[in-house]
mmCIF file of C-alpha atoms in Angstrom:
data_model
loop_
_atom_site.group_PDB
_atom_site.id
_atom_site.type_symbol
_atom_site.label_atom_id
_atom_site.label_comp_id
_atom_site.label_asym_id
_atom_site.label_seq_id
_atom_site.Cartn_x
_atom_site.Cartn_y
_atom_site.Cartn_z
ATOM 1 C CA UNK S 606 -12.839 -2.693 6.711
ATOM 2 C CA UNK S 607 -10.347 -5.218 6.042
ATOM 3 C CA UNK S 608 -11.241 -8.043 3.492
ATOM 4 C CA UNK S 609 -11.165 -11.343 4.141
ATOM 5 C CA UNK S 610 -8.641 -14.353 3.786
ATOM 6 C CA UNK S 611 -8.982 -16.595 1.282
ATOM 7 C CA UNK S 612 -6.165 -19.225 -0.229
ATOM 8 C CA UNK S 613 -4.303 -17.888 -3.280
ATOM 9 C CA UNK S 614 -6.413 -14.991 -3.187
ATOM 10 C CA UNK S 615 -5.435 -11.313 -2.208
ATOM 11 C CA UNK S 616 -6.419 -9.874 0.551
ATOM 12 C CA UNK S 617 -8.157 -6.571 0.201
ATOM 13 C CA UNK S 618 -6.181 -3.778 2.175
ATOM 14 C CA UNK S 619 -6.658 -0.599 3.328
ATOM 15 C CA UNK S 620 -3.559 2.133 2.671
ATOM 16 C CA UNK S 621 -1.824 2.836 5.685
ATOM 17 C CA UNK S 622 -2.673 5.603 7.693
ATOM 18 C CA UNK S 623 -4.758 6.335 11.166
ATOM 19 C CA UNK S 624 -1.429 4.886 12.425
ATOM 20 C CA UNK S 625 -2.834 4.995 16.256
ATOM 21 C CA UNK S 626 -5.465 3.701 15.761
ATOM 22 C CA UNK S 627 -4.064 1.059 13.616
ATOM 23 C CA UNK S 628 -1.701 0.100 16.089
ATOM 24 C CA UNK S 629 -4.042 -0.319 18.684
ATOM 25 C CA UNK S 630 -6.369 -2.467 16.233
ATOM 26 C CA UNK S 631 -3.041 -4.706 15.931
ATOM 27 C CA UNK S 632 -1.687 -5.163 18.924
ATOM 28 C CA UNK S 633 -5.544 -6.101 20.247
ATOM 29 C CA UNK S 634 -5.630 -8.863 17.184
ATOM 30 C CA UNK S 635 -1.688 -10.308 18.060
ATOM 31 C CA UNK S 636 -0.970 -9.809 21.564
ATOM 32 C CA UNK S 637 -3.306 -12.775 23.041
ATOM 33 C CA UNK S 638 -2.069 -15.089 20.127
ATOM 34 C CA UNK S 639 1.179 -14.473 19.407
ATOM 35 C CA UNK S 640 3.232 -16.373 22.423
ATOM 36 C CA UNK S 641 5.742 -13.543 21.992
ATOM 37 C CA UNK S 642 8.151 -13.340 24.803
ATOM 38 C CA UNK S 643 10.237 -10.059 26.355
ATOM 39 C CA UNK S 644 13.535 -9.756 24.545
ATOM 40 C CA UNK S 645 15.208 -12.729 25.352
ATOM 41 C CA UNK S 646 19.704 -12.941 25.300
ATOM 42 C CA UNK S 647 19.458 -15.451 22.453
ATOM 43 C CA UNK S 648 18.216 -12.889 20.110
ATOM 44 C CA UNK S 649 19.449 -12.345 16.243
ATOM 45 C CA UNK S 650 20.370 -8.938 15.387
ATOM 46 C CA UNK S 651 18.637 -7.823 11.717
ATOM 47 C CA UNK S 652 19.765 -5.664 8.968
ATOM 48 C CA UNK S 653 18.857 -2.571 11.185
ATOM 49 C CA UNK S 654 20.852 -3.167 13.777
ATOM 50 C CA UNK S 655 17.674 -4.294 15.488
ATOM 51 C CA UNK S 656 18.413 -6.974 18.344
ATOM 52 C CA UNK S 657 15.043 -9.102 18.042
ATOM 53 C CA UNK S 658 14.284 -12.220 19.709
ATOM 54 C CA UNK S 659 11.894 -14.255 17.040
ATOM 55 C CA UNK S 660 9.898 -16.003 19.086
ATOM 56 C CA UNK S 661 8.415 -19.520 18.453
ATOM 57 C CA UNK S 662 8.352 -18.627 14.634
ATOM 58 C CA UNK S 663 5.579 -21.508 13.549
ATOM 59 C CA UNK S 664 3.370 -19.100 12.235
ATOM 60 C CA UNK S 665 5.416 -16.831 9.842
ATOM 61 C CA UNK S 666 4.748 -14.173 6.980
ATOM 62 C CA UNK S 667 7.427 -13.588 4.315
ATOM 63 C CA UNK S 668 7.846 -10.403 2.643
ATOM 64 C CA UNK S 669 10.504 -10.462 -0.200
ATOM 65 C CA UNK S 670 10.715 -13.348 -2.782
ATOM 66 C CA UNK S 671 14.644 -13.853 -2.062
ATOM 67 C CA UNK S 672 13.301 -14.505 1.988
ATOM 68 C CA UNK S 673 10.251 -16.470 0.905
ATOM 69 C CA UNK S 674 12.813 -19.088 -1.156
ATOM 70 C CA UNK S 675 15.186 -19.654 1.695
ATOM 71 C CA UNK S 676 12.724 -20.308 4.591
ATOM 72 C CA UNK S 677 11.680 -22.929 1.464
ATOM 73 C CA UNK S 678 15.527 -24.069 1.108
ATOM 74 C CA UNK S 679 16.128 -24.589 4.903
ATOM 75 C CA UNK S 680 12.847 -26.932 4.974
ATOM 76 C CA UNK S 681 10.559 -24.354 7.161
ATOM 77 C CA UNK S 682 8.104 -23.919 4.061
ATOM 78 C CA UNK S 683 5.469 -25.439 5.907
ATOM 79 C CA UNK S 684 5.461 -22.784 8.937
ATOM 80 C CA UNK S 685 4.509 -19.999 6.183
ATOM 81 C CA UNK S 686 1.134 -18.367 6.445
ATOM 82 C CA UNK S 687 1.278 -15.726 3.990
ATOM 83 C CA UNK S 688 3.849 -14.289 1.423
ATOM 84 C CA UNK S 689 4.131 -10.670 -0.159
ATOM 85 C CA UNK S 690 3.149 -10.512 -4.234
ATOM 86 C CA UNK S 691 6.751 -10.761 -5.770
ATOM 87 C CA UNK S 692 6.680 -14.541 -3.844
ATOM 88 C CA UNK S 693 6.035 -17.020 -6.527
ATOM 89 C CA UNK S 694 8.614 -20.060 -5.624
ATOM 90 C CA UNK S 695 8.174 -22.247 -4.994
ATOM 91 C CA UNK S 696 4.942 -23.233 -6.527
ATOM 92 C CA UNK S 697 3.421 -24.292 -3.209
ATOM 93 C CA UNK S 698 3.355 -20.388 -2.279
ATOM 94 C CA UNK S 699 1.054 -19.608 -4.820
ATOM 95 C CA UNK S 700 -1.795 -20.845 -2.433
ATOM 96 C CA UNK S 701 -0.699 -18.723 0.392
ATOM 97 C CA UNK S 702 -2.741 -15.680 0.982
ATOM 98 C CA UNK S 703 -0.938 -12.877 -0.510
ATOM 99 C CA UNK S 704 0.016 -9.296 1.486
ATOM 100 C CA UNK S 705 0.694 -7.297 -1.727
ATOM 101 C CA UNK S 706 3.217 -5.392 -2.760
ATOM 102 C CA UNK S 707 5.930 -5.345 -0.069
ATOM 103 C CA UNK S 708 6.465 -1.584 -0.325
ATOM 104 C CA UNK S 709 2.717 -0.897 -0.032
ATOM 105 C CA UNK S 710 2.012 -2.656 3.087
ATOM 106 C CA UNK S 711 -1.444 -2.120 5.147
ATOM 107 C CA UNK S 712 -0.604 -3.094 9.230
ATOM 108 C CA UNK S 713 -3.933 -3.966 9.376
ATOM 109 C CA UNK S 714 -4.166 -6.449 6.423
ATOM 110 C CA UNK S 715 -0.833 -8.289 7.992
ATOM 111 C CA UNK S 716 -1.975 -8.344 11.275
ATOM 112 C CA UNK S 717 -5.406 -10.149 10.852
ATOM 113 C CA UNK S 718 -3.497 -13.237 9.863
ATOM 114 C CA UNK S 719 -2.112 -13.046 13.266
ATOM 115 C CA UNK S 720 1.714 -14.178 12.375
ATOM 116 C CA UNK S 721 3.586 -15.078 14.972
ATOM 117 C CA UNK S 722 6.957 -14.272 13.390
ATOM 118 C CA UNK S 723 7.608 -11.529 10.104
ATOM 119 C CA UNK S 724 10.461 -11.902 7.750
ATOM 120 C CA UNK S 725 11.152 -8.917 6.050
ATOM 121 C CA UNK S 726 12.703 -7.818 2.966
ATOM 122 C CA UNK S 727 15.196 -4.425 4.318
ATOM 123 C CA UNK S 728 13.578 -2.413 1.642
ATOM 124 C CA UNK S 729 9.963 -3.116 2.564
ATOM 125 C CA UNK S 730 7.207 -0.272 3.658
ATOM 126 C CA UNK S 731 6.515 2.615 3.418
ATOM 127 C CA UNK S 732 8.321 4.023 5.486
ATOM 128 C CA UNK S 733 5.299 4.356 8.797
ATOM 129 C CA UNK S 734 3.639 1.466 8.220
ATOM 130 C CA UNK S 735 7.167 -0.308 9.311
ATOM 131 C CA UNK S 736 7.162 1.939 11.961
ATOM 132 C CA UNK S 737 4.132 0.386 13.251
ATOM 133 C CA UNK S 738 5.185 -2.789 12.639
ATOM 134 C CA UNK S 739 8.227 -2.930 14.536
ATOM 135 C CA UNK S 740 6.081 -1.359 18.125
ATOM 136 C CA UNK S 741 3.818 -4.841 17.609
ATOM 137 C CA UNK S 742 3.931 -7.311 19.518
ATOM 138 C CA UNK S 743 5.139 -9.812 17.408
ATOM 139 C CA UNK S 744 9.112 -9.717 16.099
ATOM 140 C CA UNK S 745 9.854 -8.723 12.826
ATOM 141 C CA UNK S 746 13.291 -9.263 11.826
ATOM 142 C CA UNK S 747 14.339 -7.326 8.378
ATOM 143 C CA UNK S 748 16.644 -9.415 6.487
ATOM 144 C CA UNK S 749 19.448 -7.376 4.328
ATOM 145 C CA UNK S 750 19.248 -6.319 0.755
ATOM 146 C CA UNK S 751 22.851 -7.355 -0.662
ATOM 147 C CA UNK S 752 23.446 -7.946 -4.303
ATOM 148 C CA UNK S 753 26.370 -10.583 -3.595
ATOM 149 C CA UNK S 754 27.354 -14.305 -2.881
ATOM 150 C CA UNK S 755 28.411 -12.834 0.536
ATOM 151 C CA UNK S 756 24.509 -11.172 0.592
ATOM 152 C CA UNK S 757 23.256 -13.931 -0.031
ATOM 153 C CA UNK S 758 24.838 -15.701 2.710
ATOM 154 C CA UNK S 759 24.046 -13.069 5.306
ATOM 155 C CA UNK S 760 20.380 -13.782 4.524
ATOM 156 C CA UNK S 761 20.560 -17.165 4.895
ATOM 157 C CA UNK S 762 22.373 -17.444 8.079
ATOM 158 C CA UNK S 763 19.974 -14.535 9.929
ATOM 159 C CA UNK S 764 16.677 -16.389 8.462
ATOM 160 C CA UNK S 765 17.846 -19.917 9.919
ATOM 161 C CA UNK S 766 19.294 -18.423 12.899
ATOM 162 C CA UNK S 767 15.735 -16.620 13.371
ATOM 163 C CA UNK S 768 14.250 -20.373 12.918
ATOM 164 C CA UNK S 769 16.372 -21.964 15.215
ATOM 165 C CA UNK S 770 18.140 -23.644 11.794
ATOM 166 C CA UNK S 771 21.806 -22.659 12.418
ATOM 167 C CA UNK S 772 23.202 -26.233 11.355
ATOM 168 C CA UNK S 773 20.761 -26.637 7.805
ATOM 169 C CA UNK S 774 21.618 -22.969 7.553
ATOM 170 C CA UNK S 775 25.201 -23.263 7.409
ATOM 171 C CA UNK S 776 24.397 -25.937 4.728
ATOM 172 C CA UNK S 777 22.411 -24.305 2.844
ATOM 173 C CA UNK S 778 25.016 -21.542 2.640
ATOM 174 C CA UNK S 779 27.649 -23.875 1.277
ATOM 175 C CA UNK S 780 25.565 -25.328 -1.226
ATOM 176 C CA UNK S 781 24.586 -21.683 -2.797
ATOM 177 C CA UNK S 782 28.150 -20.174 -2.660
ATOM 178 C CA UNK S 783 29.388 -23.209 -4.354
ATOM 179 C CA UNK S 784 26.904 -22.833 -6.838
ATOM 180 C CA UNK S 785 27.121 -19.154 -7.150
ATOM 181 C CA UNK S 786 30.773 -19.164 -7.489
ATOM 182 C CA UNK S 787 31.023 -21.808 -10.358
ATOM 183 C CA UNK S 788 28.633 -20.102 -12.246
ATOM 184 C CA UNK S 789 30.290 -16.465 -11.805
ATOM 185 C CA UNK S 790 33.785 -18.475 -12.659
ATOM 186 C CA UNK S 791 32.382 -19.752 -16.175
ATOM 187 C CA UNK S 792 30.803 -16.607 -17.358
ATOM 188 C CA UNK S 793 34.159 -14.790 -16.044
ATOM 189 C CA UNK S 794 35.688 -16.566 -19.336
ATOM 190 C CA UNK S 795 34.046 -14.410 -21.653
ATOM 191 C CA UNK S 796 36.915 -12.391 -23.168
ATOM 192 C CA UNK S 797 36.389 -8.608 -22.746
ATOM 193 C CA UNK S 798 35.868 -8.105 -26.458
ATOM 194 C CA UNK S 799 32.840 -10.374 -26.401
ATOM 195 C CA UNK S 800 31.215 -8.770 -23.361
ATOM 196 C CA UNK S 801 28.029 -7.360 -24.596
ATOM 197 C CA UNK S 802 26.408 -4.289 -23.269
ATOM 198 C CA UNK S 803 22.958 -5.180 -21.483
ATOM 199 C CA UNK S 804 20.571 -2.551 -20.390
ATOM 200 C CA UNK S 805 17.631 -3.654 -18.044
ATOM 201 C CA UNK S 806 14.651 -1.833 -18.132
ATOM 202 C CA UNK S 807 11.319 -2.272 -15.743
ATOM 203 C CA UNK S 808 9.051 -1.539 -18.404
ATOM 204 C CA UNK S 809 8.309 0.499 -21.828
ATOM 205 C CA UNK S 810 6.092 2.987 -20.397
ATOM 206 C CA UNK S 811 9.077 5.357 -18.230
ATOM 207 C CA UNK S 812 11.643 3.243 -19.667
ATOM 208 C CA UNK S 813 13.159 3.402 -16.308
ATOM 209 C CA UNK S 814 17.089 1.560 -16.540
ATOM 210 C CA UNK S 815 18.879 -0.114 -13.521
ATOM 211 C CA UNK S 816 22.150 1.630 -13.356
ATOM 212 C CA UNK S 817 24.611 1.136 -10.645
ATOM 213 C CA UNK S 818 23.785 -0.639 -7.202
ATOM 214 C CA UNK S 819 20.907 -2.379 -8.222
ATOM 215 C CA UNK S 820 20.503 -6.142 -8.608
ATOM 216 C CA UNK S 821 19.877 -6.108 -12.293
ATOM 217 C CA UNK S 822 22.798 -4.657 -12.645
ATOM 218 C CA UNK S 823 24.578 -7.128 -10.468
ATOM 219 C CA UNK S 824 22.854 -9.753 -12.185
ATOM 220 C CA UNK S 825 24.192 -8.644 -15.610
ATOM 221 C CA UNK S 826 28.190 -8.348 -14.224
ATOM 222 C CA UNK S 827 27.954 -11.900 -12.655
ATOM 223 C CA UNK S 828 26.865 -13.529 -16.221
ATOM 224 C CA UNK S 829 29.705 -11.090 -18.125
ATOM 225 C CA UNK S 830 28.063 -8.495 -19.405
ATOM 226 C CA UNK S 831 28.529 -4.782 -19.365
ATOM 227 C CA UNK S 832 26.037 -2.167 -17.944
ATOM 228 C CA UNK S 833 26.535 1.113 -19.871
ATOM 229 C CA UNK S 834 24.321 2.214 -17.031
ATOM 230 C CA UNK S 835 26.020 2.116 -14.232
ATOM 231 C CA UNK S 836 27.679 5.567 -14.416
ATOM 232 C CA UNK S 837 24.415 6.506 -12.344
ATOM 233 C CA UNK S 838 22.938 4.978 -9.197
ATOM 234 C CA UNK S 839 20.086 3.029 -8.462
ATOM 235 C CA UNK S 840 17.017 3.625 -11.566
ATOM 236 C CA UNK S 841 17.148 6.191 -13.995
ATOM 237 C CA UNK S 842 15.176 7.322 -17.160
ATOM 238 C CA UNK S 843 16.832 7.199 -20.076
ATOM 239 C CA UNK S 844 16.275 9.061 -22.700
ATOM 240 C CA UNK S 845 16.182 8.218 -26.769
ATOM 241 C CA UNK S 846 19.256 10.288 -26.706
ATOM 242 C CA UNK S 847 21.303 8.224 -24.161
ATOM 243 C CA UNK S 848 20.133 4.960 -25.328
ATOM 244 C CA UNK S 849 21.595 5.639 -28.868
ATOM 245 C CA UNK S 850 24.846 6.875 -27.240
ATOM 246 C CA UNK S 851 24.787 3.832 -24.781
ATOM 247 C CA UNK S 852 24.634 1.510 -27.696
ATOM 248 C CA UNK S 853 23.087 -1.284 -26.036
ATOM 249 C CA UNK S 854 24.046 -4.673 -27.845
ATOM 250 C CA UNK S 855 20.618 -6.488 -25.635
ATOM 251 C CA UNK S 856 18.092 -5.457 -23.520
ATOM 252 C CA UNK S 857 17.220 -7.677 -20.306
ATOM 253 C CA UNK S 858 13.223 -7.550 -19.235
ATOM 254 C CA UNK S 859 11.091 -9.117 -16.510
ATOM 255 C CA UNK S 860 8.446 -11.317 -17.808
ATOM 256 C CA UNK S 861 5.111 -9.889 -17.913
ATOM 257 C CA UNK S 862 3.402 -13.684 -16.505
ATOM 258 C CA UNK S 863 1.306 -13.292 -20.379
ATOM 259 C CA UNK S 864 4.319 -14.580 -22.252
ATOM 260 C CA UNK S 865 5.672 -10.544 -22.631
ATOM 261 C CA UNK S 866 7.019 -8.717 -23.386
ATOM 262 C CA UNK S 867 7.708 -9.518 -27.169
ATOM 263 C CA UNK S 868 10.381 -7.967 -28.981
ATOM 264 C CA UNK S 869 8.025 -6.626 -31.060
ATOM 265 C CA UNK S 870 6.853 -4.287 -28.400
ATOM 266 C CA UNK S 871 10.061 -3.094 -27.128
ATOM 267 C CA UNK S 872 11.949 -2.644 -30.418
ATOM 268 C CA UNK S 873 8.439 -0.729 -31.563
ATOM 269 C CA UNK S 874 9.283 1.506 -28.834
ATOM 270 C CA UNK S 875 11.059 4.757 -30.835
ATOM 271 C CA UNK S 876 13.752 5.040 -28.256
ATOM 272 C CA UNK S 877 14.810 1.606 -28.377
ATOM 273 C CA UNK S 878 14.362 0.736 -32.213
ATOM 274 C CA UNK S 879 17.226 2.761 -32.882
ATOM 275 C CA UNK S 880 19.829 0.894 -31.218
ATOM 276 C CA UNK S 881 22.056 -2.487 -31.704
ATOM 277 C CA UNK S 882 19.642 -4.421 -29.861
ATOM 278 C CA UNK S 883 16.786 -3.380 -32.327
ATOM 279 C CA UNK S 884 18.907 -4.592 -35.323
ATOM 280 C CA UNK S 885 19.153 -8.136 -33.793
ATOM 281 C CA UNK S 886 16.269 -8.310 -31.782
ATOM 282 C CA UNK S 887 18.100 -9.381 -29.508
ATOM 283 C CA UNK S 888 15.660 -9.178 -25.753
ATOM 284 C CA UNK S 889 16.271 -11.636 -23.010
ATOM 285 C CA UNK S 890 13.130 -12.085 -20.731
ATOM 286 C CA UNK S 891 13.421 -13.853 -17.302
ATOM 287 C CA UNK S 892 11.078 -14.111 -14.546
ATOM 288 C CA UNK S 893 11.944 -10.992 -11.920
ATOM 289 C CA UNK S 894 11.939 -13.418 -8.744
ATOM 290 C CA UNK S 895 14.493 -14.969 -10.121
ATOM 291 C CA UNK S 896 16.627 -13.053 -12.092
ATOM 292 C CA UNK S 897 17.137 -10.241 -9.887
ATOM 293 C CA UNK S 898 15.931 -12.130 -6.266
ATOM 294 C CA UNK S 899 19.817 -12.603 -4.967
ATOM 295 C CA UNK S 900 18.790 -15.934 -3.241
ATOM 296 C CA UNK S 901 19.048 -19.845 -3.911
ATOM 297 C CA UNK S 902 18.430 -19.806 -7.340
ATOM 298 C CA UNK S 903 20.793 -16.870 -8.633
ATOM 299 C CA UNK S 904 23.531 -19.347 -9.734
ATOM 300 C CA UNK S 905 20.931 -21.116 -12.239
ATOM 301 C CA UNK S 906 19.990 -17.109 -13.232
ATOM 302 C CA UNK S 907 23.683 -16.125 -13.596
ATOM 303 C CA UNK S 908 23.807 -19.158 -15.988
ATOM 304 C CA UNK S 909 20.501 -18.507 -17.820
ATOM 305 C CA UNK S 910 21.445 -14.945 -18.831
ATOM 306 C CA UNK S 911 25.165 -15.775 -19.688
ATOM 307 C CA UNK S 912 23.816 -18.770 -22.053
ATOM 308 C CA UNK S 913 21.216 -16.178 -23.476
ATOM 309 C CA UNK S 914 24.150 -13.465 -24.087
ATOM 310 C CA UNK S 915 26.399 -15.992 -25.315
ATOM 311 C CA UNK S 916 25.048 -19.348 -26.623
ATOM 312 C CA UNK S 917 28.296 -19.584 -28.528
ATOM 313 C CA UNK S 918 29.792 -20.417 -25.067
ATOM 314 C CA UNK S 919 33.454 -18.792 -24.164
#
């Protein structure tokens, strides 16, 4: 059975599967509640090409911490019900009920809190519980993954469009690229010869690194460093080998939430302690939300890890 609802507590899911039966289960729990109306002209079309009309949207469930921070920034916080695990901004969400992991999603878990509207991260799933989700009846509009300052706009104008925001939207949108760009334009000035070569890494265990196409490594262009991974796409092992051929001058992490990881337990880690970074211990940690998010607060994460690769300044 599904668990039960309870503020800044999890809700206890079931793994997707028995997806007709499922599907009945949700559209029995949604379709009296949900006000949701027959595609309408004044629709917004999402990151799948998807022409969706959202509906009243007063009741809505976030999936993605980049799409959980700008229904915050356009002033709609209040209308959220529930937001996916990776949502931790603003501190207000952390009394939401919680849907898990956005890849791992249970269609019955997110349709007992009966949303009325679902904005949702492009990459969420798997794969047929989104299926499900988008025969409900109830809109779900997927909002594009896009590692830019254009991305980031793109989200922000489908989200307030989908909230009936257009005007704080377009706002909003000016006050991030502005932002965005002045930070991008200071770390810029670091002379080639300084640029440092950052590796990011998940976690010790697969020591799994972001190479090409992938927000960390993004993230780590924008503040002026250099990826040595990003002769490869998307998240690759890499071995002792590589990493002592890549030379990596710092390695970027995602805080653990217990004050981790330290550098004593990634430079203990054999493939790592042989490298530049080992010698200087030199490991930048920064919450994941924010670091590799691509929404309102990537200009102050641009500037955090370009002060932590260079506190000398330019």
């Amino acid at each position: 059975m599904v668990g039960s609802v309870g503020e800044g507590k999890r809700i206890g899911w079931l793994q997707p599967g028995r997806i007709a039966a499922m599907l009945l289960l949700a559209l029995s729990v949604l379709a009296p509640s949900c006000g949701f109306k027959a595609l309408a002209a004044e629709g917004v079309v999402d990151a799948l090409g998807r022409t969706v009309a959202p509906g009243p949207a007063t009741r809505i469930l976030t999936l993605g911490s980049d799409v959980t921070e700008i229904v915050h920034a356009l002033g709609a916080g209040e209308r959220i019900i529930a937001v996916d695990r990776g949502s931790k901004y603003p501190p207000s969400v952390a009394g939401k009920p919680n849907v898990g992991y956005r890849r791992q999603l249970s269609v019955e878990g997110l349709a007992s809190l009966r949303p009325d509207l679902i904005l949702a991260a492009e990459d969420s799933g798997p794969p047929e519980a989104v299926e499900v989700l988008k025969s409900l009846a109830i809109p779900i509009v997927f909002v594009p993954q896009d590692n830019t300052p254009q991305g980031i706009e793109r989200k922000i104008t489908l989200i307030a469009a989908s909230l009936g925001l257009e005007d704080k939207g377009k706002v909003v949108s000016a006050e991030v690229l502005t932002a965005f760009q002045t930070a991008a334009d200071l770390a810029a000035k670091i002379s080639p010869e300084r640029r440092k070569k950052v590796v990011f890494f998940h976690g010790l265990v697969k020591l799994s690194a972001a190479g090409a196409g992938t927000s960390a490594d993004a993230i780590i262009r924008y503040a002026g460093g250099l990826n040595p991974m990003d002769v490869v796409q998307g998240y690759k092992a890499a071995s002792e080998e590589k990493l002592v051929e890549m030379a990596p001058d710092v390695i970027l992490m995602m805080s653990d939430g217990k004050g981790g990881p330290t550098p004593e337990q990634v430079f203990g880690n054999r493939a790592l302690a042989a490298t530049p970074a080992a010698a200087n211990k030199a490991l930048v940690v920064l919450d994941g939300a924010y670091m590799i998010g691509f929404g309102p607060r990537t200009s102050d994460a641009i500037r955090d890890l370009a002060k932590a690769l260079y506190p000398e300044g330019e």
